[in-house]
């Protein structure tokens, strides 16, 4: 859920920002760039949650009192960068997914608009 909201909101905001600033026009390069921004941002937001979830679920019973305790112990023992272990692999996965998702969506949207505008 965190990733889905992050991807959608950031993609739209990045796309609007690129277009309104004049850096890019509404097209494949803009959609690609916005998808990359969305994927990186989603990874930045989701990585800490994923690390805590994985550590908590894989730990023997009694090691942590809960997810918050797991997060506290991780931060105290390993520092804040521990929440971004596996970042590169996760980022590659999410950026790739966002590129496929948003480029497909935009091209499909363009085709549908074109199809229905020719019917009138």
JSON list of C-alpha atoms in Angstrom, two decimals:
[
{"chain": "A", "resi": 1, "resn": "UNK", "atom": "CA", "xyz": [0.00, 0.00, 0.00]},
{"chain": "A", "resi": 2, "resn": "UNK", "atom": "CA", "xyz": [2.82, 2.42, 0.89]},
{"chain": "A", "resi": 3, "resn": "UNK", "atom": "CA", "xyz": [4.56, 1.67, -2.39]},
{"chain": "A", "resi": 4, "resn": "UNK", "atom": "CA", "xyz": [1.40, 1.97, -4.52]},
{"chain": "A", "resi": 5, "resn": "UNK", "atom": "CA", "xyz": [0.43, 5.36, -3.10]},
{"chain": "A", "resi": 6, "resn": "UNK", "atom": "CA", "xyz": [4.00, 6.61, -3.32]},
{"chain": "A", "resi": 7, "resn": "UNK", "atom": "CA", "xyz": [4.40, 5.50, -6.91]},
{"chain": "A", "resi": 8, "resn": "UNK", "atom": "CA", "xyz": [1.14, 7.02, -8.10]},
{"chain": "A", "resi": 9, "resn": "UNK", "atom": "CA", "xyz": [1.44, 10.37, -6.34]},
{"chain": "A", "resi": 10, "resn": "UNK", "atom": "CA", "xyz": [5.11, 10.85, -7.11]},
{"chain": "A", "resi": 11, "resn": "UNK", "atom": "CA", "xyz": [4.75, 9.80, -10.75]},
{"chain": "A", "resi": 12, "resn": "UNK", "atom": "CA", "xyz": [1.97, 12.35, -11.26]},
{"chain": "A", "resi": 13, "resn": "UNK", "atom": "CA", "xyz": [3.82, 15.10, -9.37]},
{"chain": "A", "resi": 14, "resn": "UNK", "atom": "CA", "xyz": [7.08, 14.45, -11.23]},
{"chain": "A", "resi": 15, "resn": "UNK", "atom": "CA", "xyz": [5.32, 14.40, -14.59]},
{"chain": "A", "resi": 16, "resn": "UNK", "atom": "CA", "xyz": [3.50, 17.65, -13.82]},
{"chain": "A", "resi": 17, "resn": "UNK", "atom": "CA", "xyz": [6.74, 19.21, -12.56]},
{"chain": "A", "resi": 18, "resn": "UNK", "atom": "CA", "xyz": [8.72, 18.22, -15.65]},
{"chain": "A", "resi": 19, "resn": "UNK", "atom": "CA", "xyz": [6.02, 19.55, -17.97]},
{"chain": "A", "resi": 20, "resn": "UNK", "atom": "CA", "xyz": [5.15, 22.76, -16.09]},
{"chain": "A", "resi": 21, "resn": "UNK", "atom": "CA", "xyz": [8.82, 23.71, -15.66]},
{"chain": "A", "resi": 22, "resn": "UNK", "atom": "CA", "xyz": [9.42, 23.28, -19.36]},
{"chain": "A", "resi": 23, "resn": "UNK", "atom": "CA", "xyz": [12.16, 20.65, -18.89]},
{"chain": "A", "resi": 24, "resn": "UNK", "atom": "CA", "xyz": [10.19, 18.03, -20.81]},
{"chain": "A", "resi": 25, "resn": "UNK", "atom": "CA", "xyz": [7.09, 17.78, -22.97]},
{"chain": "A", "resi": 26, "resn": "UNK", "atom": "CA", "xyz": [4.37, 15.21, -22.40]},
{"chain": "A", "resi": 27, "resn": "UNK", "atom": "CA", "xyz": [5.84, 12.17, -24.12]},
{"chain": "A", "resi": 28, "resn": "UNK", "atom": "CA", "xyz": [7.85, 9.01, -23.65]},
{"chain": "A", "resi": 29, "resn": "UNK", "atom": "CA", "xyz": [10.95, 10.74, -22.22]},
{"chain": "A", "resi": 30, "resn": "UNK", "atom": "CA", "xyz": [8.80, 12.56, -19.66]},
{"chain": "A", "resi": 31, "resn": "UNK", "atom": "CA", "xyz": [6.94, 9.36, -18.75]},
{"chain": "A", "resi": 32, "resn": "UNK", "atom": "CA", "xyz": [10.21, 7.43, -18.44]},
{"chain": "A", "resi": 33, "resn": "UNK", "atom": "CA", "xyz": [11.83, 10.11, -16.25]},
{"chain": "A", "resi": 34, "resn": "UNK", "atom": "CA", "xyz": [8.75, 10.39, -14.04]},
{"chain": "A", "resi": 35, "resn": "UNK", "atom": "CA", "xyz": [8.64, 6.60, -13.64]},
{"chain": "A", "resi": 36, "resn": "UNK", "atom": "CA", "xyz": [12.29, 6.53, -12.54]},
{"chain": "A", "resi": 37, "resn": "UNK", "atom": "CA", "xyz": [11.64, 9.27, -9.96]},
{"chain": "A", "resi": 38, "resn": "UNK", "atom": "CA", "xyz": [8.57, 7.37, -8.71]},
{"chain": "A", "resi": 39, "resn": "UNK", "atom": "CA", "xyz": [10.48, 4.11, -8.39]},
{"chain": "A", "resi": 40, "resn": "UNK", "atom": "CA", "xyz": [13.39, 5.63, -6.49]},
{"chain": "A", "resi": 41, "resn": "UNK", "atom": "CA", "xyz": [11.05, 7.52, -4.17]},
{"chain": "A", "resi": 42, "resn": "UNK", "atom": "CA", "xyz": [8.94, 4.42, -3.51]},
{"chain": "A", "resi": 43, "resn": "UNK", "atom": "CA", "xyz": [12.09, 2.50, -2.60]},
{"chain": "A", "resi": 44, "resn": "UNK", "atom": "CA", "xyz": [13.26, 5.25, -0.25]},
{"chain": "A", "resi": 45, "resn": "UNK", "atom": "CA", "xyz": [9.91, 5.22, 1.54]},
{"chain": "A", "resi": 46, "resn": "UNK", "atom": "CA", "xyz": [9.34, 1.46, 1.62]},
{"chain": "A", "resi": 47, "resn": "UNK", "atom": "CA", "xyz": [12.83, 0.14, 2.44]},
{"chain": "A", "resi": 48, "resn": "UNK", "atom": "CA", "xyz": [12.76, 0.86, 6.19]},
{"chain": "A", "resi": 49, "resn": "UNK", "atom": "CA", "xyz": [9.37, -0.80, 6.54]},
{"chain": "A", "resi": 50, "resn": "UNK", "atom": "CA", "xyz": [10.51, -3.83, 4.51]},
{"chain": "A", "resi": 51, "resn": "UNK", "atom": "CA", "xyz": [13.70, -4.22, 6.55]},
{"chain": "A", "resi": 52, "resn": "UNK", "atom": "CA", "xyz": [11.84, -4.10, 9.87]},
{"chain": "A", "resi": 53, "resn": "UNK", "atom": "CA", "xyz": [9.13, -6.47, 8.61]},
{"chain": "A", "resi": 54, "resn": "UNK", "atom": "CA", "xyz": [11.68, -8.98, 7.33]},
{"chain": "A", "resi": 55, "resn": "UNK", "atom": "CA", "xyz": [13.81, -8.87, 10.49]},
{"chain": "A", "resi": 56, "resn": "UNK", "atom": "CA", "xyz": [10.80, -9.14, 12.77]},
{"chain": "A", "resi": 57, "resn": "UNK", "atom": "CA", "xyz": [9.23, -12.01, 10.86]},
{"chain": "A", "resi": 58, "resn": "UNK", "atom": "CA", "xyz": [12.50, -13.98, 10.55]},
{"chain": "A", "resi": 59, "resn": "UNK", "atom": "CA", "xyz": [13.60, -13.53, 14.17]},
{"chain": "A", "resi": 60, "resn": "UNK", "atom": "CA", "xyz": [13.15, -16.27, 16.75]},
{"chain": "A", "resi": 61, "resn": "UNK", "atom": "CA", "xyz": [10.28, -15.79, 19.18]},
{"chain": "A", "resi": 62, "resn": "UNK", "atom": "CA", "xyz": [11.07, -13.35, 21.98]},
{"chain": "A", "resi": 63, "resn": "UNK", "atom": "CA", "xyz": [13.90, -11.45, 20.29]},
{"chain": "A", "resi": 64, "resn": "UNK", "atom": "CA", "xyz": [11.69, -8.43, 19.67]},
{"chain": "A", "resi": 65, "resn": "UNK", "atom": "CA", "xyz": [8.59, -7.28, 21.58]},
{"chain": "A", "resi": 66, "resn": "UNK", "atom": "CA", "xyz": [7.12, -5.93, 18.35]},
{"chain": "A", "resi": 67, "resn": "UNK", "atom": "CA", "xyz": [7.91, -4.12, 15.12]},
{"chain": "A", "resi": 68, "resn": "UNK", "atom": "CA", "xyz": [8.71, -0.82, 16.86]},
{"chain": "A", "resi": 69, "resn": "UNK", "atom": "CA", "xyz": [11.12, -2.57, 19.23]},
{"chain": "A", "resi": 70, "resn": "UNK", "atom": "CA", "xyz": [12.73, -4.24, 16.20]},
{"chain": "A", "resi": 71, "resn": "UNK", "atom": "CA", "xyz": [13.16, -0.84, 14.54]},
{"chain": "A", "resi": 72, "resn": "UNK", "atom": "CA", "xyz": [14.63, 0.67, 17.71]},
{"chain": "A", "resi": 73, "resn": "UNK", "atom": "CA", "xyz": [17.10, -2.18, 18.16]},
{"chain": "A", "resi": 74, "resn": "UNK", "atom": "CA", "xyz": [18.12, -2.02, 14.50]},
{"chain": "A", "resi": 75, "resn": "UNK", "atom": "CA", "xyz": [18.75, 1.74, 14.70]},
{"chain": "A", "resi": 76, "resn": "UNK", "atom": "CA", "xyz": [20.68, 1.50, 17.98]},
{"chain": "A", "resi": 77, "resn": "UNK", "atom": "CA", "xyz": [22.82, -1.47, 17.02]},
{"chain": "A", "resi": 78, "resn": "UNK", "atom": "CA", "xyz": [23.48, -0.81, 13.33]},
{"chain": "A", "resi": 79, "resn": "UNK", "atom": "CA", "xyz": [22.59, 2.81, 12.67]},
{"chain": "A", "resi": 80, "resn": "UNK", "atom": "CA", "xyz": [20.03, 4.31, 10.32]},
{"chain": "A", "resi": 81, "resn": "UNK", "atom": "CA", "xyz": [21.68, 2.99, 7.15]},
{"chain": "A", "resi": 82, "resn": "UNK", "atom": "CA", "xyz": [20.65, -0.52, 8.24]},
{"chain": "A", "resi": 83, "resn": "UNK", "atom": "CA", "xyz": [17.12, 0.37, 7.14]},
{"chain": "A", "resi": 84, "resn": "UNK", "atom": "CA", "xyz": [18.40, 0.60, 3.57]},
{"chain": "A", "resi": 85, "resn": "UNK", "atom": "CA", "xyz": [20.11, -2.79, 3.31]},
{"chain": "A", "resi": 86, "resn": "UNK", "atom": "CA", "xyz": [19.16, -4.32, -0.01]},
{"chain": "A", "resi": 87, "resn": "UNK", "atom": "CA", "xyz": [18.30, -0.89, -1.40]},
{"chain": "A", "resi": 88, "resn": "UNK", "atom": "CA", "xyz": [19.97, -1.40, -4.78]},
{"chain": "A", "resi": 89, "resn": "UNK", "atom": "CA", "xyz": [18.14, -4.63, -5.60]},
{"chain": "A", "resi": 90, "resn": "UNK", "atom": "CA", "xyz": [14.83, -3.25, -4.39]},
{"chain": "A", "resi": 91, "resn": "UNK", "atom": "CA", "xyz": [15.36, -0.01, -6.30]},
{"chain": "A", "resi": 92, "resn": "UNK", "atom": "CA", "xyz": [16.16, -1.83, -9.54]},
{"chain": "A", "resi": 93, "resn": "UNK", "atom": "CA", "xyz": [13.00, -3.90, -9.14]},
{"chain": "A", "resi": 94, "resn": "UNK", "atom": "CA", "xyz": [10.74, -0.93, -8.40]},
{"chain": "A", "resi": 95, "resn": "UNK", "atom": "CA", "xyz": [12.25, 1.38, -11.03]},
{"chain": "A", "resi": 96, "resn": "UNK", "atom": "CA", "xyz": [11.90, -1.35, -13.68]},
{"chain": "A", "resi": 97, "resn": "UNK", "atom": "CA", "xyz": [8.32, -2.02, -12.63]},
{"chain": "A", "resi": 98, "resn": "UNK", "atom": "CA", "xyz": [7.45, 1.69, -12.72]},
{"chain": "A", "resi": 99, "resn": "UNK", "atom": "CA", "xyz": [8.93, 2.13, -16.18]},
{"chain": "A", "resi": 100, "resn": "UNK", "atom": "CA", "xyz": [6.86, -0.76, -17.55]},
{"chain": "A", "resi": 101, "resn": "UNK", "atom": "CA", "xyz": [3.72, 0.31, -15.68]},
{"chain": "A", "resi": 102, "resn": "UNK", "atom": "CA", "xyz": [3.71, 4.00, -16.52]},
{"chain": "A", "resi": 103, "resn": "UNK", "atom": "CA", "xyz": [4.93, 3.79, -20.11]},
{"chain": "A", "resi": 104, "resn": "UNK", "atom": "CA", "xyz": [2.32, 1.10, -20.82]},
{"chain": "A", "resi": 105, "resn": "UNK", "atom": "CA", "xyz": [-0.37, 3.13, -19.08]},
{"chain": "A", "resi": 106, "resn": "UNK", "atom": "CA", "xyz": [0.43, 6.34, -20.96]},
{"chain": "A", "resi": 107, "resn": "UNK", "atom": "CA", "xyz": [0.61, 4.60, -24.34]},
{"chain": "A", "resi": 108, "resn": "UNK", "atom": "CA", "xyz": [-2.66, 2.77, -23.69]},
{"chain": "A", "resi": 109, "resn": "UNK", "atom": "CA", "xyz": [-4.30, 6.02, -22.57]},
{"chain": "A", "resi": 110, "resn": "UNK", "atom": "CA", "xyz": [-3.08, 7.73, -25.74]},
{"chain": "A", "resi": 111, "resn": "UNK", "atom": "CA", "xyz": [-4.44, 4.88, -27.92]},
{"chain": "A", "resi": 112, "resn": "UNK", "atom": "CA", "xyz": [-7.82, 4.90, -26.21]},
{"chain": "A", "resi": 113, "resn": "UNK", "atom": "CA", "xyz": [-8.14, 8.69, -26.51]},
{"chain": "A", "resi": 114, "resn": "UNK", "atom": "CA", "xyz": [-7.18, 8.50, -30.17]},
{"chain": "A", "resi": 115, "resn": "UNK", "atom": "CA", "xyz": [-9.60, 5.67, -30.84]},
{"chain": "A", "resi": 116, "resn": "UNK", "atom": "CA", "xyz": [-12.58, 7.39, -29.22]},
{"chain": "A", "resi": 117, "resn": "UNK", "atom": "CA", "xyz": [-11.82, 10.85, -30.60]},
{"chain": "A", "resi": 118, "resn": "UNK", "atom": "CA", "xyz": [-11.94, 9.40, -34.14]},
{"chain": "A", "resi": 119, "resn": "UNK", "atom": "CA", "xyz": [-15.42, 7.94, -33.47]},
{"chain": "A", "resi": 120, "resn": "UNK", "atom": "CA", "xyz": [-17.06, 11.33, -32.95]}
]
